[in-house]
Tab-separated table of C-alpha atoms and ligand atoms in Angstrom:
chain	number	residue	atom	x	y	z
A	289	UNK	CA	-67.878	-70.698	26.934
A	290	UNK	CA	-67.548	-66.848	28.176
A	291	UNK	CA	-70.736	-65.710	30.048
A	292	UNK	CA	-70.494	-62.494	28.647
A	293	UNK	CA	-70.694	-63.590	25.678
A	294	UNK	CA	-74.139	-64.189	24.473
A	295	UNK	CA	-74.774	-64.255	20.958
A	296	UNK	CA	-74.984	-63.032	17.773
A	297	UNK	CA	-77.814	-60.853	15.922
A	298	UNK	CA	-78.041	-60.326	12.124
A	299	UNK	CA	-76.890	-56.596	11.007
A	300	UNK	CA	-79.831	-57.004	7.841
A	301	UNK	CA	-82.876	-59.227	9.438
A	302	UNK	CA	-81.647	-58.931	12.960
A	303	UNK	CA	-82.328	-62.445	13.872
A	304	UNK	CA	-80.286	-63.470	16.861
A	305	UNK	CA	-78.304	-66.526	17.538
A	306	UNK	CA	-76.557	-68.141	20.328
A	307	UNK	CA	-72.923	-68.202	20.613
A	308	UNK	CA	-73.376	-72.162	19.082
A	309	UNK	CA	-75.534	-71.917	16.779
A	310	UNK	CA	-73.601	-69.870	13.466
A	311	UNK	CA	-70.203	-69.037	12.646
A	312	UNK	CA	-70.116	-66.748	10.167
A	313	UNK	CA	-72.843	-64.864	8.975
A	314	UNK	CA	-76.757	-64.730	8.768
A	315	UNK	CA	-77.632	-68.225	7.541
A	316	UNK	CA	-81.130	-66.582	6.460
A	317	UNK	CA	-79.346	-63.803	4.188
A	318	UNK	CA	-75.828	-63.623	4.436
A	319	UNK	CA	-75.668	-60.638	6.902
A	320	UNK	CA	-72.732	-59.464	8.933
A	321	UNK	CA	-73.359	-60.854	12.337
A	322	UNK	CA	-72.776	-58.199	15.447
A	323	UNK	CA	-71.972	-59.986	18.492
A	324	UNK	CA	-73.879	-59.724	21.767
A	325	UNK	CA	-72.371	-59.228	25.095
A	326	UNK	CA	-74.428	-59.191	28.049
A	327	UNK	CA	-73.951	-55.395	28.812
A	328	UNK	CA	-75.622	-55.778	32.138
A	329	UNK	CA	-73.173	-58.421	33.766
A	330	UNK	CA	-70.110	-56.209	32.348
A	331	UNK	CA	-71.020	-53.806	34.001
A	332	UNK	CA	-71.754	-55.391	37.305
A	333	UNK	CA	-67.831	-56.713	37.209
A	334	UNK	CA	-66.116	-54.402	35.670
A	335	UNK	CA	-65.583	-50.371	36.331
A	336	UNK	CA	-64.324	-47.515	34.039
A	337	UNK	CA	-61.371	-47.607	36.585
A	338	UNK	CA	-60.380	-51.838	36.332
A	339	UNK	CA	-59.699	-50.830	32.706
A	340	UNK	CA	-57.742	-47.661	32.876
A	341	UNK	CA	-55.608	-49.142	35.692
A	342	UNK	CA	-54.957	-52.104	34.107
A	343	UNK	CA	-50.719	-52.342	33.479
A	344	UNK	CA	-51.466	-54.443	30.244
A	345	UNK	CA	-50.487	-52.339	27.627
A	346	UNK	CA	-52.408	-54.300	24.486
A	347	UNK	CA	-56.024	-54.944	23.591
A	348	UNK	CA	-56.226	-57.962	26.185
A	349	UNK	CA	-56.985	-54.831	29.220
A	350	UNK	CA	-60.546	-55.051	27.399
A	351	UNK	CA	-60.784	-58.901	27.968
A	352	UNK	CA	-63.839	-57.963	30.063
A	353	UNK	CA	-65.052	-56.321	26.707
A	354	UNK	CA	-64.094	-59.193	24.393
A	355	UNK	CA	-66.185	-62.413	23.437
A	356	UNK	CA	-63.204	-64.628	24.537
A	357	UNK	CA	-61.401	-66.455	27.638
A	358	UNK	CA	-57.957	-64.958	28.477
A	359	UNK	CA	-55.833	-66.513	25.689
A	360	UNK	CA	-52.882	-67.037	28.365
A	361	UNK	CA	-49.954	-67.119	25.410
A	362	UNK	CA	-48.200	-64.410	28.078
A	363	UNK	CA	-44.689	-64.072	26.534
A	364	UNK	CA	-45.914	-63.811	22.746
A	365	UNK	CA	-46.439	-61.547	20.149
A	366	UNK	CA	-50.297	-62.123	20.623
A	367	UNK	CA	-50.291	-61.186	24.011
A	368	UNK	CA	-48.600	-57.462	22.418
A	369	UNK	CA	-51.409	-56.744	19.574
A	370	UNK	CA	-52.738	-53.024	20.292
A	371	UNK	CA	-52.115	-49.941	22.699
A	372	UNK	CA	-50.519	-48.261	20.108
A	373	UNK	CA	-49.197	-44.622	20.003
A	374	UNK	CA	-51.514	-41.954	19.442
A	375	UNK	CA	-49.158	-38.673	18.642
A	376	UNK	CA	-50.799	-34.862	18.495
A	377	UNK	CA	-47.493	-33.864	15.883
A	378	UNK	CA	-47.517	-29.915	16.480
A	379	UNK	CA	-46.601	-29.261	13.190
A	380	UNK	CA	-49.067	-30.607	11.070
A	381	UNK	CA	-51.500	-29.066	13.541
A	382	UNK	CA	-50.061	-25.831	12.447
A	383	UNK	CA	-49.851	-26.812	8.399
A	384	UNK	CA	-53.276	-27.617	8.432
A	385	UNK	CA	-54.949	-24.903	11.117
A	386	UNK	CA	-55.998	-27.266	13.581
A	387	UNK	CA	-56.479	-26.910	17.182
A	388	UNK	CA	-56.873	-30.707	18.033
A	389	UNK	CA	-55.306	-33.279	15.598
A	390	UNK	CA	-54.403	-36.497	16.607
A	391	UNK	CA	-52.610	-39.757	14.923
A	392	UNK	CA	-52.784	-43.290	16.087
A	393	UNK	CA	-49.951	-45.513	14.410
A	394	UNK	CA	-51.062	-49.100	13.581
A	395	UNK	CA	-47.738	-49.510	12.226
A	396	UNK	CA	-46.507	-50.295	15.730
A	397	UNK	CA	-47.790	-53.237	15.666
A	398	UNK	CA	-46.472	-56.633	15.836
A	399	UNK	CA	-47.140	-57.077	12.252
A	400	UNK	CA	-47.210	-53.566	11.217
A	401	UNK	CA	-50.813	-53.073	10.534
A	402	UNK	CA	-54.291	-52.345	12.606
A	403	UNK	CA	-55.106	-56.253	11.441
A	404	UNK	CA	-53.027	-57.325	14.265
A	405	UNK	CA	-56.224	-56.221	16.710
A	406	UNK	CA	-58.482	-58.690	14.483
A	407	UNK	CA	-56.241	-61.331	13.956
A	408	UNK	CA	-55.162	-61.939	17.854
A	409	UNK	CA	-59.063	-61.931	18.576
A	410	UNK	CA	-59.470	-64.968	15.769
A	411	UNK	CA	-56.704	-66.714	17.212
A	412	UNK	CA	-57.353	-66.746	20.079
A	413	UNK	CA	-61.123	-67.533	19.162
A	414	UNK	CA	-59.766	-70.728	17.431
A	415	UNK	CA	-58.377	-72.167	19.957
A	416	UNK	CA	-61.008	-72.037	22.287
A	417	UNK	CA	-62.914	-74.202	19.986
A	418	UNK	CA	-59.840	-76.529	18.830
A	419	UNK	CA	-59.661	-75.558	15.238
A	420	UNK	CA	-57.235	-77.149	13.744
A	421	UNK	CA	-55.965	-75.132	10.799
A	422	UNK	CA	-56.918	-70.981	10.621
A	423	UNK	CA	-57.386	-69.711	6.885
A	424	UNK	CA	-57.875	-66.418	5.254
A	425	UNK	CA	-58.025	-64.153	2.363
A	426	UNK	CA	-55.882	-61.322	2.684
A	427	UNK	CA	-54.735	-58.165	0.309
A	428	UNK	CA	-51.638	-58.986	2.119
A	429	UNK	CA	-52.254	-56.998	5.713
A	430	UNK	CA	-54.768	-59.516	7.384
A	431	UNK	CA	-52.539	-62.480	6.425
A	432	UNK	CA	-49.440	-61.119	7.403
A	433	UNK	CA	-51.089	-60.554	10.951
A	434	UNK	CA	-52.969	-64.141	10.985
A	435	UNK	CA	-49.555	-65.355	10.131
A	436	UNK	CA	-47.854	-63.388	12.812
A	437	UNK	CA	-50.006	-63.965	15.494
A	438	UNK	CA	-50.152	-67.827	14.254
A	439	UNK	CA	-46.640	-68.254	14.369
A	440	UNK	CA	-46.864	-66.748	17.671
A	441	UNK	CA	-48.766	-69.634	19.446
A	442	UNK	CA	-48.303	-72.377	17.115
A	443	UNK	CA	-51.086	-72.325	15.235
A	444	UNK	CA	-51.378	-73.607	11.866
A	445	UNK	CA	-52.669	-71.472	8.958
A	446	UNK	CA	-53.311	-70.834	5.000
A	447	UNK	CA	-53.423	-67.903	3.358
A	448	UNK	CA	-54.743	-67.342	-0.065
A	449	UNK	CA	-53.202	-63.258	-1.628
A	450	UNK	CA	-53.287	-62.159	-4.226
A	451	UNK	CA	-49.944	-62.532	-6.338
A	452	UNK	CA	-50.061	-58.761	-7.470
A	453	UNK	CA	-49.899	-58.142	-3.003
A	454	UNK	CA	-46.640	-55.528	-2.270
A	455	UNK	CA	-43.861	-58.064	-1.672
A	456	UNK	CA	-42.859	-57.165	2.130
A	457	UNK	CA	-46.131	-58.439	2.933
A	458	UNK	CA	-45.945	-61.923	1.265
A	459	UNK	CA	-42.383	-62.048	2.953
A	460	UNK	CA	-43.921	-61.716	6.257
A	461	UNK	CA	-46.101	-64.673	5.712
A	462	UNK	CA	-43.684	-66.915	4.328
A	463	UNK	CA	-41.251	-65.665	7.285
A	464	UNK	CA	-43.692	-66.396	9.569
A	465	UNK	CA	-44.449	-70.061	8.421
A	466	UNK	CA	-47.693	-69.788	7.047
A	467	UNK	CA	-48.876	-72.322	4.041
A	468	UNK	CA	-49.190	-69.285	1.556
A	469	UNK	CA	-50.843	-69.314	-1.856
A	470	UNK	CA	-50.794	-66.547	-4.167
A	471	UNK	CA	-53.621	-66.635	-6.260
A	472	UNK	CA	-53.661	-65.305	-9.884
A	473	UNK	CA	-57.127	-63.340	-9.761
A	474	UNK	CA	-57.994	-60.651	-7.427
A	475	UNK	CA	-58.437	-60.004	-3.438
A	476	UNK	CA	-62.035	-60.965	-4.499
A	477	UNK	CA	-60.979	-63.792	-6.383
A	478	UNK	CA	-59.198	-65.097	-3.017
A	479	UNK	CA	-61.798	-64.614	-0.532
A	480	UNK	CA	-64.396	-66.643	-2.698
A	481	UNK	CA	-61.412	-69.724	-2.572
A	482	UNK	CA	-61.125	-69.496	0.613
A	483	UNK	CA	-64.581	-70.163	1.527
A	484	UNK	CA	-64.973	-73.023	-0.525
A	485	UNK	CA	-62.054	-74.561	0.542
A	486	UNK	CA	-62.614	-74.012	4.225
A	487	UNK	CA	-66.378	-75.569	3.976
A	488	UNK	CA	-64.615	-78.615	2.290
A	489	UNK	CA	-61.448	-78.627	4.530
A	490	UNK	CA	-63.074	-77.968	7.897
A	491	UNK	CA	-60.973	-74.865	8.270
A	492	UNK	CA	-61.756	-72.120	10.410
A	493	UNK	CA	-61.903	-69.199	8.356
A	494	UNK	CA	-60.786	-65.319	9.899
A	495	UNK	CA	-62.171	-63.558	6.274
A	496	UNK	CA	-62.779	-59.667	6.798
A	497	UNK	CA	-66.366	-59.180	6.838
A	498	UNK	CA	-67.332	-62.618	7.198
A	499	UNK	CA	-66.027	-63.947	10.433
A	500	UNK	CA	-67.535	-62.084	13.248
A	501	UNK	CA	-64.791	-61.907	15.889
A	502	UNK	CA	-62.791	-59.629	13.419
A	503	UNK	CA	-65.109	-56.756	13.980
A	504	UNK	CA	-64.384	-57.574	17.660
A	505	UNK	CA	-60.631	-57.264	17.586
A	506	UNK	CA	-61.134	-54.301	15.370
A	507	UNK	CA	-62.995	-52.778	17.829
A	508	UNK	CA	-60.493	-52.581	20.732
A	509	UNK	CA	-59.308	-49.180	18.765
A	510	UNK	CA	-62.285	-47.361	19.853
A	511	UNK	CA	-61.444	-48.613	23.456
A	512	UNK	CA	-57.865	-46.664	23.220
A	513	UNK	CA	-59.228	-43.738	21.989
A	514	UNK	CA	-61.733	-43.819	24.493
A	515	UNK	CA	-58.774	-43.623	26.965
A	516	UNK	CA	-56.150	-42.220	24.660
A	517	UNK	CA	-58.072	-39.132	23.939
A	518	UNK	CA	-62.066	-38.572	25.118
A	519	UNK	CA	-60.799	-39.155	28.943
A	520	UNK	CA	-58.268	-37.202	28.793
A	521	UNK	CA	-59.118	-34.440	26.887
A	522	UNK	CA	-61.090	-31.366	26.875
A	523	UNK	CA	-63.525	-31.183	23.859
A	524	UNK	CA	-65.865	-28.998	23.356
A	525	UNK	CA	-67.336	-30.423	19.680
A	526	UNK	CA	-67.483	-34.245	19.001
A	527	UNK	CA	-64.204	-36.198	17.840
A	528	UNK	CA	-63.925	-37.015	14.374
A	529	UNK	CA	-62.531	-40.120	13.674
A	530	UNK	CA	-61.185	-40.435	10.231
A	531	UNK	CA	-59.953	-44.017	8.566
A	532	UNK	CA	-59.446	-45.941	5.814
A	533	UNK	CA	-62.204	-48.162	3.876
A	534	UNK	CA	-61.934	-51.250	2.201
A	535	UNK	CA	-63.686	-54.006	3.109
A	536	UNK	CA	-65.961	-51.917	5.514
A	537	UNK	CA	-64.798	-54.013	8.755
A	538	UNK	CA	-62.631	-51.294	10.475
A	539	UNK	CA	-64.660	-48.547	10.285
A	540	UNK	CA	-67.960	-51.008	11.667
A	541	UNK	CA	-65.386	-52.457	14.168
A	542	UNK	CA	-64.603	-49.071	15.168
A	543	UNK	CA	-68.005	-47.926	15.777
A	544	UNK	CA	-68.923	-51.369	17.406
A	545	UNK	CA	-66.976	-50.103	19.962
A	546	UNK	CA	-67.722	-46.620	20.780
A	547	UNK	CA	-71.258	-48.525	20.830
A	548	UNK	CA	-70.014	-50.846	23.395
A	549	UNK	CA	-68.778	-47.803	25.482
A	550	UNK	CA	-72.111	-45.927	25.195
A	551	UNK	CA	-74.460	-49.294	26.041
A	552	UNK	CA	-72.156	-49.683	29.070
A	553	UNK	CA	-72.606	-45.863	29.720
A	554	UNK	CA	-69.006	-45.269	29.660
A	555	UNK	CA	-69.325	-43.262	26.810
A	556	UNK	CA	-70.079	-38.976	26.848
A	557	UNK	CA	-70.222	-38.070	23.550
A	558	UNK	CA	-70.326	-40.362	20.057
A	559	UNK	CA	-67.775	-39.577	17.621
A	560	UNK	CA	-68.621	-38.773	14.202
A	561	UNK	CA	-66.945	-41.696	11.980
A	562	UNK	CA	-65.775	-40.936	8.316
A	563	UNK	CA	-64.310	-43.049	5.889
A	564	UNK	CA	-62.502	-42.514	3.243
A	565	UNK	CA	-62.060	-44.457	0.187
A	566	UNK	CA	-60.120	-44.055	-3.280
A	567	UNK	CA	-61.630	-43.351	-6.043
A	568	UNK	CA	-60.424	-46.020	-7.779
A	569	UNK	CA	-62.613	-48.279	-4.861
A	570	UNK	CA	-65.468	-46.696	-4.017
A	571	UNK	CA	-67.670	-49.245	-3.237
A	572	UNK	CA	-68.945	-48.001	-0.033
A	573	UNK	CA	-68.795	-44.485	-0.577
A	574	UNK	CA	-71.299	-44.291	-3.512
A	575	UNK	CA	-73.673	-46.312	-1.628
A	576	UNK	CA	-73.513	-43.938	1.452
A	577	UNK	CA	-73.319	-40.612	-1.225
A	578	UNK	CA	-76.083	-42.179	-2.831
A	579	UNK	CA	-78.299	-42.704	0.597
A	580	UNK	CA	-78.681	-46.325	0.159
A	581	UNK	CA	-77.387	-49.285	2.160
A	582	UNK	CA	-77.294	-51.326	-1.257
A	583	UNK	CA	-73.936	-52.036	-1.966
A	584	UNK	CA	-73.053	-52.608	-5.679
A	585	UNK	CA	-69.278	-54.391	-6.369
A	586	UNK	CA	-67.019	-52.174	-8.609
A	587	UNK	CA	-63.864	-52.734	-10.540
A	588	UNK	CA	-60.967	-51.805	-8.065
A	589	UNK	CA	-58.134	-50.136	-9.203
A	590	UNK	CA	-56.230	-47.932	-6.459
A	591	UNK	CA	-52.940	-48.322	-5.574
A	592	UNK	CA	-53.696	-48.544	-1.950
A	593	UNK	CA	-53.579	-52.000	-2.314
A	594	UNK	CA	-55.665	-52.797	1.262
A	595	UNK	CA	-58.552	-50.625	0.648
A	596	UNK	CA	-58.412	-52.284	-3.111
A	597	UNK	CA	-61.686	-54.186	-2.792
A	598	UNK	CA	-64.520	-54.935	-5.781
A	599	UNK	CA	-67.193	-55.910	-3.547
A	600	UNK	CA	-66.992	-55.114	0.044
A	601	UNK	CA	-68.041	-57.828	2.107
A	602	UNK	CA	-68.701	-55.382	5.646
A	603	UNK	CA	-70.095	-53.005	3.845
A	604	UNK	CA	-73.744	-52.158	5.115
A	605	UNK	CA	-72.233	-52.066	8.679
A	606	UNK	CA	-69.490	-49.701	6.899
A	607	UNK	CA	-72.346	-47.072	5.519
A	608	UNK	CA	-74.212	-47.217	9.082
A	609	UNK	CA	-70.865	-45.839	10.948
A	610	UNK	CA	-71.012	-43.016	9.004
A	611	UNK	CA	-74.456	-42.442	8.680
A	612	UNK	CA	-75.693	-43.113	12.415
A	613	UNK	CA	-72.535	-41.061	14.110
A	614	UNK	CA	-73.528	-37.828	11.778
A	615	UNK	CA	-69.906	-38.476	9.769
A	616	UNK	CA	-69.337	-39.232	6.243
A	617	UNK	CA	-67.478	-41.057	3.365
A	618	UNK	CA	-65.170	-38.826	1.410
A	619	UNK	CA	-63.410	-39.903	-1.865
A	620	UNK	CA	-59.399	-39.104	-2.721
A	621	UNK	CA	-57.123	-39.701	-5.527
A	622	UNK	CA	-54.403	-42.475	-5.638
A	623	UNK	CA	-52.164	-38.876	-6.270
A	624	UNK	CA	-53.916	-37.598	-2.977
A	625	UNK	CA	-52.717	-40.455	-1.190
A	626	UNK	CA	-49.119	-40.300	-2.342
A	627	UNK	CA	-48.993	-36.800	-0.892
A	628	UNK	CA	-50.415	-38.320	2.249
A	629	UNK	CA	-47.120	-40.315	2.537
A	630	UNK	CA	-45.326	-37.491	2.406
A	631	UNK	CA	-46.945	-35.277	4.784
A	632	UNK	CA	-46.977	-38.229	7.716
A	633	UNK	CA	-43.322	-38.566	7.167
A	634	UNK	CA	-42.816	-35.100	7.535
A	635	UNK	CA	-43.672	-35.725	11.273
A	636	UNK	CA	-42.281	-38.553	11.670
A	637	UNK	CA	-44.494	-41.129	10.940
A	638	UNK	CA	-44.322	-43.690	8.294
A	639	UNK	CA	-47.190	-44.885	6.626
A	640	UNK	CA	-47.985	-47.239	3.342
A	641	UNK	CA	-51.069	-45.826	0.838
A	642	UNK	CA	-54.327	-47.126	2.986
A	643	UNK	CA	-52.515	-45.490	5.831
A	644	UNK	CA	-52.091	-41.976	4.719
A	645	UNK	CA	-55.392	-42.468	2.846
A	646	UNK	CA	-56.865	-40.965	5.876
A	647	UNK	CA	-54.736	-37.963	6.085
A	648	UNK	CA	-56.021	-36.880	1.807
A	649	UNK	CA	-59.368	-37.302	3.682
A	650	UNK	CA	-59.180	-34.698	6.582
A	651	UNK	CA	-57.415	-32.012	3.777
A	652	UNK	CA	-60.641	-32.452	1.113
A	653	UNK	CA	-62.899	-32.018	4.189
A	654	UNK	CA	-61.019	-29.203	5.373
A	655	UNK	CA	-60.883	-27.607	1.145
A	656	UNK	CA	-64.722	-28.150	1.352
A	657	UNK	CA	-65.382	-27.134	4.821
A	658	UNK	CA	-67.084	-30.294	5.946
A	659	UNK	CA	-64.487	-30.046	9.205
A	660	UNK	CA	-63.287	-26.860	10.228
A	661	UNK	CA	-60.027	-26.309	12.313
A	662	UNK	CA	-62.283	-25.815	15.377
A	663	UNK	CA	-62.927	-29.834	15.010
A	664	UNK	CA	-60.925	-32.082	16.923
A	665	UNK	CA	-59.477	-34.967	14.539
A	666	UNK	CA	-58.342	-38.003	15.013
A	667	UNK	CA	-56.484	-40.051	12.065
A	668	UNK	CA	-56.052	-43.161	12.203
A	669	UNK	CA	-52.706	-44.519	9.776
A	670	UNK	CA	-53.766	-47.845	9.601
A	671	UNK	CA	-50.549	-49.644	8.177
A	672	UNK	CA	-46.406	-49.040	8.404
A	673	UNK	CA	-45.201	-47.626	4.920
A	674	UNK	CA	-42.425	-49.875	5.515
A	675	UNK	CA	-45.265	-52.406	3.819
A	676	UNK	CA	-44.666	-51.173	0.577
A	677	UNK	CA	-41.831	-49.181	-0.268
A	678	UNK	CA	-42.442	-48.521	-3.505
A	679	UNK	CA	-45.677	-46.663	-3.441
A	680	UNK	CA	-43.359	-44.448	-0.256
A	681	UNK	CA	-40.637	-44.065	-3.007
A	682	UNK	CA	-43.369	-42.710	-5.233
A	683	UNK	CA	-44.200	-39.985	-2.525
A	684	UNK	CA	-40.589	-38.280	-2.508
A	685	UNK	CA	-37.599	-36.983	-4.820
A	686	UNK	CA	-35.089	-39.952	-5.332
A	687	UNK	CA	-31.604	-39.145	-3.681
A	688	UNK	CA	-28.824	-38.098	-5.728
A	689	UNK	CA	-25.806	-40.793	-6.131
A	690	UNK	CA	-22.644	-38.369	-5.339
A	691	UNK	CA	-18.729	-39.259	-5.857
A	692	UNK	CA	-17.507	-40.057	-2.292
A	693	UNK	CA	-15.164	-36.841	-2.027
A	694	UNK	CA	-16.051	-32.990	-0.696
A	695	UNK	CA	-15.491	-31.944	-4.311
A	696	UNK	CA	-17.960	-34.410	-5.607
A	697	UNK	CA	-20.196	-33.038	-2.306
A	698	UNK	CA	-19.284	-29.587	-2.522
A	699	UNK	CA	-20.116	-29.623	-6.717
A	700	UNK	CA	-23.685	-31.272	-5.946
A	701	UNK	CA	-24.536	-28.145	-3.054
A	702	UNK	CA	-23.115	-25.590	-5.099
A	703	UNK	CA	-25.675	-26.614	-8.071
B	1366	LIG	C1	-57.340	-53.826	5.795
B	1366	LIG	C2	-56.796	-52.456	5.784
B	1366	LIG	C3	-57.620	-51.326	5.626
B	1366	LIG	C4	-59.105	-51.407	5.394
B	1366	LIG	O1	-59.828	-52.184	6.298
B	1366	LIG	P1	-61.236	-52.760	5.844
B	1366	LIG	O2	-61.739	-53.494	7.007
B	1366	LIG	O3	-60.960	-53.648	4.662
B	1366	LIG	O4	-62.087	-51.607	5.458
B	1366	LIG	C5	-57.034	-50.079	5.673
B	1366	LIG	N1	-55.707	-49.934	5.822
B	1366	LIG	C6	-54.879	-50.989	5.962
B	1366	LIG	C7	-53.423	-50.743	6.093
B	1366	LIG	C8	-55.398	-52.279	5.949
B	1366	LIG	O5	-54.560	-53.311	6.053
B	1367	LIG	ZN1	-80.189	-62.087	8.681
C-alpha cells in the first residue's frame, strides 16, 4: 500500500478512515469520501521542480500526488491519459474583450473526454487490489474511458448506459471490448443497477461520485493548469476556472487539487471555480443559488447529454468549489450551448454540448458583469464534439449538395 496515501475523511460528518477500512463512501451517511495524503512526507520527497521537469507528458508526472503505485502499463493508452493542450485562441480573446482567455481540450484524450483522467486512476486502483471485473454507470463519457483504458491493460469491465447515450459513445465501448448494457431508464436509473449488482457480483465499481479515486484522477487537471498557466503566467487578479456540471465530480476533483497545491504550499493564489449547468439540469446550481448544501434531484432534460443528471451524486463537494474559491454556478440554455459549438469551432476546436457548455457560461457572466474582460479565464471543453455529431450538426448551416460541374458551382456562388 502507498505511504502517502493515508486515508479517507467524510466530506458531510468528516469521520476519517484508513485506506482499508471503506471503499466507497461514508458508511455512517453516505458522504463523498476526500482522500488523505500525507502532505508532510510529499513534500519531504518531492519539489515543485521533480514535477515540472518530469518528461512524462500525462497525469502519471503527479504519481507523487496520486493515492496509487506506478501502474507500469508503459506502452499503453493508460500510461497517455492527461497533459492535454491548453490554447489562448487570439480571436475569441478579441470577440469576447478579453485580455487572458484560455482553453484546455479534453478531447485530446485517449478516449476523447476529461473521464480519461478518472478512469486511468480507477484502473489502475483496481489492480492494485486484484479486482477482478471494473463496472460503471456512465452517460456514455465515463464508460467509454473505463472501457478504453480497460482495454488498454486487459482489464475486464461492464458498463451499464443509458440506451438514449449519443451513439459514437456506445461504439467506443463495444469497440473497445467492454460487456455493455444499455439500460432502458435513465443515467440515474443505471447508476442505482450498478450498485446493486456490484455488491452482489463482487465488482469493483468506478461510479462518478461514489468511488473516491475518481475525484483523484479528476484532479490531475488542476495540476496542469497549475503548470500550464499560474507558473507561467503573469496575473494580476485570480484565474477563473470555468467547467461543466453534472454529477458534481469534476468541478470537486478540480478544486481537490488546487487544494492539494495550496496544503503542499505550491500554490500562490486559489482560483475562483464556477460551474455551469443547463437549465434543463440544474441540480447543483439551485442548491448553491439557493445558499444551501441540500441537494434536491430534478427531472433532467438537456441535451448535453453528460451534464444530464436527476440527482447528482458529488454534489455537496460540487457547491463547496464554488462557494469556498469565491466563484459561482451559472445556468445556460440547451440553445446557449449549441452556439457554444459553434464559437469553439470557430477557433479550431471541436467540442460536443457539455464541452462548449462552459464557453455559454463565461458569455452570461460577461452579459451580467460577474467577470469582466480584465479577468483571466480559463475554459475547460471537457469532451470532443466528435462524441456526438448530431447535437454539432445542430450548431451550423447544413452544406449545400451542388452538381459536380463549374456551372452547377458557379450557379450556387452567383445566388
Ligand atoms: C462527465 C462529463 C461532464 C460532467 O462531469 P461531472 O463530474 O458529472 O460533473 C462534463 N462534460 C463531459 C464531456 C463529461 O463527460
Ligand atoms: Zn460521514
Amino acid at each position: 500500500m502507498t505511504k502517502k496515501f493515508v486515508g479517507y475523511q467524510c466530506s458531510l460528518c468528516g469521520k476519517q478512515y484508513g485506506p482499508e477500512e471503506v471503499t466507497y463512501v461514508c458508511p455512517d451517511d453516505g458522504g463523498n469520501l476526500n482522500v488523505v495524503l500525507d502532505y508532510e512526507g510529499i513534500k519531504k520527497n518531492c519539489s515543485i521542480e521533480d514535477i515540472t521537469s518530469s518528461r512524462d507528458t500525462s497525469i502519471w508526472r503527479y504519481l507523487p500526488l496520486l493515492p496509487v503505485d506506478d501502474p507500469g502499463c508503459e506502452g499503453t493508452p493508460l500510461r497517455a491519459a492527461g497533459w492535454t493542450p491548453t490554447y489562448a485562441p487570439p480571436a475569441m480573446r478579441k470577440e469576447l474583450g478579453m485580455k487572458q482567455l484560455w482553453v484546455k481540450d479534453e478531447g485530446r484524450q485517449a478516449t476523447a473526454s476529461f473521464k480519461d483522467r478518472a478512469s486511468a486512476v480507477v484502473v489502475a486502483r483496481a489492480r492494485e487490489i486484484g479486482a477482478e471485473v471494473v463496472v460503471t454507470a456512465s452517460t456514455g463519457n465515463a464508460g467509454a474511458a473505463l472501457a478504453g483504458m480497460s482495454a488498454a491493460v486487459g482489464q475486464k469491465d461492464v458498463i451499464f448506459a443509458p440506451k438514449s447515450a449519443p451513439p459514437a459513445k456506445i461504439a467506443q465501448l463495444l469497440v473497445f471490448g467492454a460487456q455493455v448494457m444499455l439500460v432502458d431508464g435513465t443515467y440515474d436509473n443505471a447508476f442505482d443497477l450498478t450498485i446493486e449488482a456490484s455488491e452482489a457480483f463482487g465488482w469493483y465499481c468506478r461510479n462518478t461520485g461514489y468511488n473516491p479515486f475518481t475525484a483523484e484522477g479528476k484532479k490531475t487537471a488542476a495540476f496542469e493548469i497549475w503548470e500550464q498557466v499560474l507558473l507561467v503566467e503573469e496575473l494580476d487578479k485570480p484565474l477563473c476556472v470555468f467547467v461543466s456540471v453534472g454529477d458534481g465530480n469534476i468541478i470537486s476533483g478540480i478544486h481537490k487539487g488546487f487544494k492539494d497545491l495550496k496544503e503542499l504550499g505550491w500554490l500562490k493564489q486559489m482560483p475562483r471555480i464556477f460551474g455551469i449547468q443547463s437549465e434543463g439540469s440544474a441540480a447543483i446550481a439551485n442548491a448553491y443559488l439557493a445558499g444551501t448544501e441540500e441537494i434536491e434531484a430534478v427531472s433532467a432534460t438537456t441535451l448535453a447529454d453528460s451534464i444530464s443528471v436527476d440527482l447528482p451524486r458529488d454534489g455537496v463537494r460540487a457547491v463547496r468549489a464554488a462557494t469556498e474559491t469565491n466563484g459561482a454556478y451559472i445556468l445556460v440554455t440547451d440553445d446557449e450551448i449549441i452556439k457554444g459549438i459553434a464559437a469553439l469551432g470557430k477557433v479550431g476546436i471541436f467540442a460536443e454540448p457539455a464541452g462548449s457548455t462552459s464557453y455559454a457560461g463565461l458569455v452570461k457572466a460577461l452579459e451580467t458583469g460577474q467577470i469582466t474582460g480584465d479577468d483571466p479565464v480559463l475554459l475547460m471543453n471537457t469532451g470532443s464534439g466528435l462524441k456526438d455529431v448530431k447535437s454539432a450538426m445542430k450548431s451550423v448551416e447544413e452544406a449545400p449538395i451542388i452538381k459536380p460541374s463549374m456551372e452547377a458551382l458557379q450557379a450556387y456562388l452567383d445566388k
